[in-house]
CSV table of C-alpha atoms in Angstrom, one decimal:
chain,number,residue,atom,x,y,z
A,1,UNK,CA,0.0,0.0,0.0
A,2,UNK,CA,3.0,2.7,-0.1
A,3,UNK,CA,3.0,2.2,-3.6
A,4,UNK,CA,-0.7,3.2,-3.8
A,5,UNK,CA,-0.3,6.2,-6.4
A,6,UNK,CA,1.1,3.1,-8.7
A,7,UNK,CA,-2.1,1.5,-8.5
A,8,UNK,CA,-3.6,4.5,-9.3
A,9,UNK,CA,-1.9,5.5,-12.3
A,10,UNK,CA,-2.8,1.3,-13.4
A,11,UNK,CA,-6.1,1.5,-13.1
A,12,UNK,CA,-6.5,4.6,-14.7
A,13,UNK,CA,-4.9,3.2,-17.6
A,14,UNK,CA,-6.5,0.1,-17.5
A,15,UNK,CA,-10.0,1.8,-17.8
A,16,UNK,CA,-8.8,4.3,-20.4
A,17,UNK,CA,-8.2,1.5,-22.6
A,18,UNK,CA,-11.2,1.2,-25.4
A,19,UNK,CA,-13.5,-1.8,-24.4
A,20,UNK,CA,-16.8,-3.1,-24.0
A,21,UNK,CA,-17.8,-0.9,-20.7
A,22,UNK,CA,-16.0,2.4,-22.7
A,23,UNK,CA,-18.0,1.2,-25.9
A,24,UNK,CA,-21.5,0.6,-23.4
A,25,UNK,CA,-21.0,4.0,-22.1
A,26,UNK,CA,-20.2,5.8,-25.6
A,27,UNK,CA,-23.5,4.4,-26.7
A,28,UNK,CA,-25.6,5.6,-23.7
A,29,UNK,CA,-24.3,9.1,-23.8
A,30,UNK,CA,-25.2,8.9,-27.4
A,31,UNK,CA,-28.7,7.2,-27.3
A,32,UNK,CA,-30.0,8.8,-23.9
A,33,UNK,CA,-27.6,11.9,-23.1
A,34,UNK,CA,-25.2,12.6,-20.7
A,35,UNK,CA,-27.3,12.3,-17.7
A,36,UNK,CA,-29.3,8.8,-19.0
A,37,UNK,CA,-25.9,7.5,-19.7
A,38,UNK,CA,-25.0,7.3,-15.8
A,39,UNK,CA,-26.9,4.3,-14.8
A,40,UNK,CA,-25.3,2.2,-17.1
A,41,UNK,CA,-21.8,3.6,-16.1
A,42,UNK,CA,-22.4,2.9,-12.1
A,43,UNK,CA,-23.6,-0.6,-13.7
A,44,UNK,CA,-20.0,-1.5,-15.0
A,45,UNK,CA,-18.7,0.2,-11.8
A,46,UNK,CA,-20.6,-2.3,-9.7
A,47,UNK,CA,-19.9,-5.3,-12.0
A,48,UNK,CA,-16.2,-3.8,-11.4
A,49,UNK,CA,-16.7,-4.3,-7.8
A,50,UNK,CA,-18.5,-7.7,-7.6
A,51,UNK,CA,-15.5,-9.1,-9.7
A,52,UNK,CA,-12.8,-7.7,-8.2
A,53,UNK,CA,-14.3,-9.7,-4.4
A,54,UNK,CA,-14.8,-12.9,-6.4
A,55,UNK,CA,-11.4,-12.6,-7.7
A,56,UNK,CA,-10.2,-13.0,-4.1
A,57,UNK,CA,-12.2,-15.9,-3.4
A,58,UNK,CA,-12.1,-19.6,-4.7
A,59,UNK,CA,-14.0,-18.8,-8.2
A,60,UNK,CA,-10.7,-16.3,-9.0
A,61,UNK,CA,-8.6,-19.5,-8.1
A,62,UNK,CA,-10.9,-22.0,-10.2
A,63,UNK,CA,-10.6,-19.8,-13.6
A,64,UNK,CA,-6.9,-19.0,-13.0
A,65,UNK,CA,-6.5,-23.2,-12.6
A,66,UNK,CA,-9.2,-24.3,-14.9
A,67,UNK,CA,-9.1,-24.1,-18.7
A,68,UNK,CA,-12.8,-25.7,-18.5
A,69,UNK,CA,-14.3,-23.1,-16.1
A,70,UNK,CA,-12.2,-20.1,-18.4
A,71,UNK,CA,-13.3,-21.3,-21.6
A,72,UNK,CA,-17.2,-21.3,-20.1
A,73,UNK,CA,-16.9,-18.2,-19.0
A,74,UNK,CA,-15.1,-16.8,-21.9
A,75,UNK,CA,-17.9,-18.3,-24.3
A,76,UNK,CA,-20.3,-17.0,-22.1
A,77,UNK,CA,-19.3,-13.3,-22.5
A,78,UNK,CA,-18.3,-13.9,-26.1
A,79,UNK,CA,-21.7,-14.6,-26.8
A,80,UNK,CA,-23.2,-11.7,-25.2
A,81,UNK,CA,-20.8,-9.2,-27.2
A,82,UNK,CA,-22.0,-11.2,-30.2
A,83,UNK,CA,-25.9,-11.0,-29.4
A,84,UNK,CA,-25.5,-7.0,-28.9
A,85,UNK,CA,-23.3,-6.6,-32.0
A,86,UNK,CA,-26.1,-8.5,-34.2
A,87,UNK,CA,-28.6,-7.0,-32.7
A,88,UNK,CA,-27.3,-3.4,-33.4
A,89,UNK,CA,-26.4,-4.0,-36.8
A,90,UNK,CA,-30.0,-4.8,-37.6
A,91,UNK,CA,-31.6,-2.5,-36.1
A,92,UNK,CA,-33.0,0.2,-37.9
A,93,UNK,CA,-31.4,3.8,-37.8
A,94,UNK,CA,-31.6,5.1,-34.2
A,95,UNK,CA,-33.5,8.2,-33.5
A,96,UNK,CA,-32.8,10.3,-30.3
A,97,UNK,CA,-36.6,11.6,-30.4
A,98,UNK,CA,-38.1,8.0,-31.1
A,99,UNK,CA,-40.1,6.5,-28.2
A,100,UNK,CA,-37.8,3.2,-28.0
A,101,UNK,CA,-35.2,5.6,-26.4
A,102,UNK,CA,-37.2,6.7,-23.8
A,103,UNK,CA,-38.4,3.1,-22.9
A,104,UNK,CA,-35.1,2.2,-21.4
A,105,UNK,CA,-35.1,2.3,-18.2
A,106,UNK,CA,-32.1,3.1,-16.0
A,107,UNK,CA,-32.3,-0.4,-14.0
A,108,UNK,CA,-31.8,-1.8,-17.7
A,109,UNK,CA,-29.1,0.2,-18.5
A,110,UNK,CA,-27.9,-0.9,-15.0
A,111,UNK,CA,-28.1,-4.5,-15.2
A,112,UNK,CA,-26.6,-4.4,-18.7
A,113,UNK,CA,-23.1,-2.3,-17.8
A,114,UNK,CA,-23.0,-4.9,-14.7
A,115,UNK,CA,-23.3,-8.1,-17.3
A,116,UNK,CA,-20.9,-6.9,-19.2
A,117,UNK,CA,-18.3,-6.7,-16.7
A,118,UNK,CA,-19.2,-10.1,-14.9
A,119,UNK,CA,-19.1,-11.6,-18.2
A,120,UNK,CA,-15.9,-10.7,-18.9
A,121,UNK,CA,-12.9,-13.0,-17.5
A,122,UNK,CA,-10.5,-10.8,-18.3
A,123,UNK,CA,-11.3,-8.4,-15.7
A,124,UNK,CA,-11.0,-10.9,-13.0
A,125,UNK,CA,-7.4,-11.6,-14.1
A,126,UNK,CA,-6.6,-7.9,-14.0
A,127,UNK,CA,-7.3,-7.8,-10.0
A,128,UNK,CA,-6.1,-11.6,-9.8
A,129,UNK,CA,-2.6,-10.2,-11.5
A,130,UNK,CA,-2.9,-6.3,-10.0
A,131,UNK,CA,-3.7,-6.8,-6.0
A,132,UNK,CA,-1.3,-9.0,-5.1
A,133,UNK,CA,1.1,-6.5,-5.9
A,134,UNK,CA,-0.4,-4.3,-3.6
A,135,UNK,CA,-1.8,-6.0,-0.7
A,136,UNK,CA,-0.3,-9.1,1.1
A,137,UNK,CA,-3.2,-11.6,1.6
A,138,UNK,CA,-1.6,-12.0,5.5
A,139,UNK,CA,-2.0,-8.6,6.3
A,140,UNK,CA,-3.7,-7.7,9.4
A,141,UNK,CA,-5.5,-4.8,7.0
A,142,UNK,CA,-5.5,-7.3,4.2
A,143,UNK,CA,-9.9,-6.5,4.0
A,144,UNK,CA,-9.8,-2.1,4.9
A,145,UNK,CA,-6.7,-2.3,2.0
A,146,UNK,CA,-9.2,-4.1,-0.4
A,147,UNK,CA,-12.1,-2.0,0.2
A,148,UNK,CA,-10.0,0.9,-0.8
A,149,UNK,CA,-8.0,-0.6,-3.9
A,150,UNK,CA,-11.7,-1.5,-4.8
A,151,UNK,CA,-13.7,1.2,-4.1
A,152,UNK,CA,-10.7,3.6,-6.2
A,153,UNK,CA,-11.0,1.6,-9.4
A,154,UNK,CA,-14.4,2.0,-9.3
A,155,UNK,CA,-14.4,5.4,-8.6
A,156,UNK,CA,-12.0,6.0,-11.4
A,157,UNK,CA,-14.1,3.8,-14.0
A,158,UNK,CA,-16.8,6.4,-12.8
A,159,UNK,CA,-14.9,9.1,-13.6
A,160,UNK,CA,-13.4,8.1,-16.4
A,161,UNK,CA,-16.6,6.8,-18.5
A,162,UNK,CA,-18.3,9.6,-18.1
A,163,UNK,CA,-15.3,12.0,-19.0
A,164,UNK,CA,-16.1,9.2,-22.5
A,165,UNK,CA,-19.9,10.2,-22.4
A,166,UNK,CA,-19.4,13.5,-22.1
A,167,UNK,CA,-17.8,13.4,-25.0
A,168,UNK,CA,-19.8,11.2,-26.8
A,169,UNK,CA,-22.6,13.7,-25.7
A,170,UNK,CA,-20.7,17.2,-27.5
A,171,UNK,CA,-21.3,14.8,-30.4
A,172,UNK,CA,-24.8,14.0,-30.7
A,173,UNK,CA,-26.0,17.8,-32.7
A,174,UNK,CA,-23.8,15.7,-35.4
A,175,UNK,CA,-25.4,12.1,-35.4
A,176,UNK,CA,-29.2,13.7,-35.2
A,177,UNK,CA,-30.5,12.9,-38.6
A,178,UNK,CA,-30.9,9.1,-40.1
A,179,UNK,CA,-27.3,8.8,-42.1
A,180,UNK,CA,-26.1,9.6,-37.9
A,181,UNK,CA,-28.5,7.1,-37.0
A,182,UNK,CA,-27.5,4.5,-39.1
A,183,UNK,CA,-23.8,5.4,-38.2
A,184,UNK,CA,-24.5,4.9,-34.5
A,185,UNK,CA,-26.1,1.7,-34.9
A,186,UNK,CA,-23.6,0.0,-37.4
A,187,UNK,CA,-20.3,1.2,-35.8
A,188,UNK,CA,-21.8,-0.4,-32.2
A,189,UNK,CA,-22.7,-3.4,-33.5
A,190,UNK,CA,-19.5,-3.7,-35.5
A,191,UNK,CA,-17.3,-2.8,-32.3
A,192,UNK,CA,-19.2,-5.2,-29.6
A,193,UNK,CA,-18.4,-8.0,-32.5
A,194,UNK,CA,-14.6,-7.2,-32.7
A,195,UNK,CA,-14.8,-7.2,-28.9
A,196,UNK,CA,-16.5,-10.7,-29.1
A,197,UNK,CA,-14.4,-12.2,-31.3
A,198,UNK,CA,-11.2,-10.8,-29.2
A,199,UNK,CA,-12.3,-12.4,-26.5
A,200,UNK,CA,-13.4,-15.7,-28.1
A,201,UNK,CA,-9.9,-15.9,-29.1
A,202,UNK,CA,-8.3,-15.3,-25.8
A,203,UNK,CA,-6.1,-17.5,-23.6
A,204,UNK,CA,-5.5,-18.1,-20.3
């Protein structure tokens, strides 16, 4: 924990990095603003949080040992990525005034940013790789020194999303018309399927 600033600067950059939470909260910011973009981001934040405990506990362990339970799980989140990707690209061309946009509620856009992250195994094997670097699993403040580590990536991915929505926000006077509609749409879908496929392809 002296080198805390270190994990600081890590996470940040892990979270910077373009991926299925950044593209999630692009999207929302896009589809429902700035503020409607929010629930989804605390979604991933709390999907963040959920999988950095289980990393600490024996299901971490089981998909660090077991190339069946990895490759379920892997599948698992492949598949969703895929199923959002198709399902963009055949949508028709979004529209921010159309009544579909209004319908989704923010406990949707919740549980969807928090599926994304649980179905995910690579996050779990960034706080499987990251904590023990930090914290010593002896420690008499081995659970106070997780809480915080924890509770500070999440706070960054907070941060840091919506510094992505905000500017995915500035851009929606450009998108407002069909071709912008149809531009949303087809660069989603075509992103959550690179994602998908990344991860299908992915090792232990």
């Amino acid at each position: 924990m002296h080198h805390y600033p270190l994990f600081l600067l890590m996470a940040s950059l892990a979270i910077l990095t373009p991926g299925p939470g950044v593209l999630n909260s692009l999207g929302n910011a896009l589809r429902f603003g700035l503020r409607g973009s929010l629930p989804g981001i605390l979604g991933v934040a709390g999907g963040s949080f959920i999988v950095a405990a289980l990393s600490a506990t024996g299901l971490g362990l089981l998909l660090a040992t077991s190339a069946l339970a990895f490759t379920a799980l892997k599948w698992l989140g492949a598949g969703y990525l895929f199923y959002l990707g198709i399902k963009l690209l055949r949508a028709p061309a979004f529209r921010f005034d159309a009544p579909e946009a209004k319908r989704t509620g923010p406990w949707r856009q919740f549980a969807g940013g928090m599926l994304l992250q649980l179905s995910n195994p690579k996050s779990i094997f960034f706080f499987l790789a990251i904590f023990p670097q930090f914290i010593a699993a002896g420690s008499a403040h081995y659970t106070s020194d997780f809480l915080l580590l924890v509770s500070s990536y999440s706070a960054l991915l907070v941060l840091i999303h919506s510094a992505y929505a905000l500017l995915a926000h500035s851009l929606r006077r450009w998108l407002d018309n069909e071709r912008g509609g149809h531009l949303i749409n087809k660069a989603s879908g075509a992103s959550f399927l690179v994602f998908g496929s990344l991860l299908a392809a992915s090792n232990r």
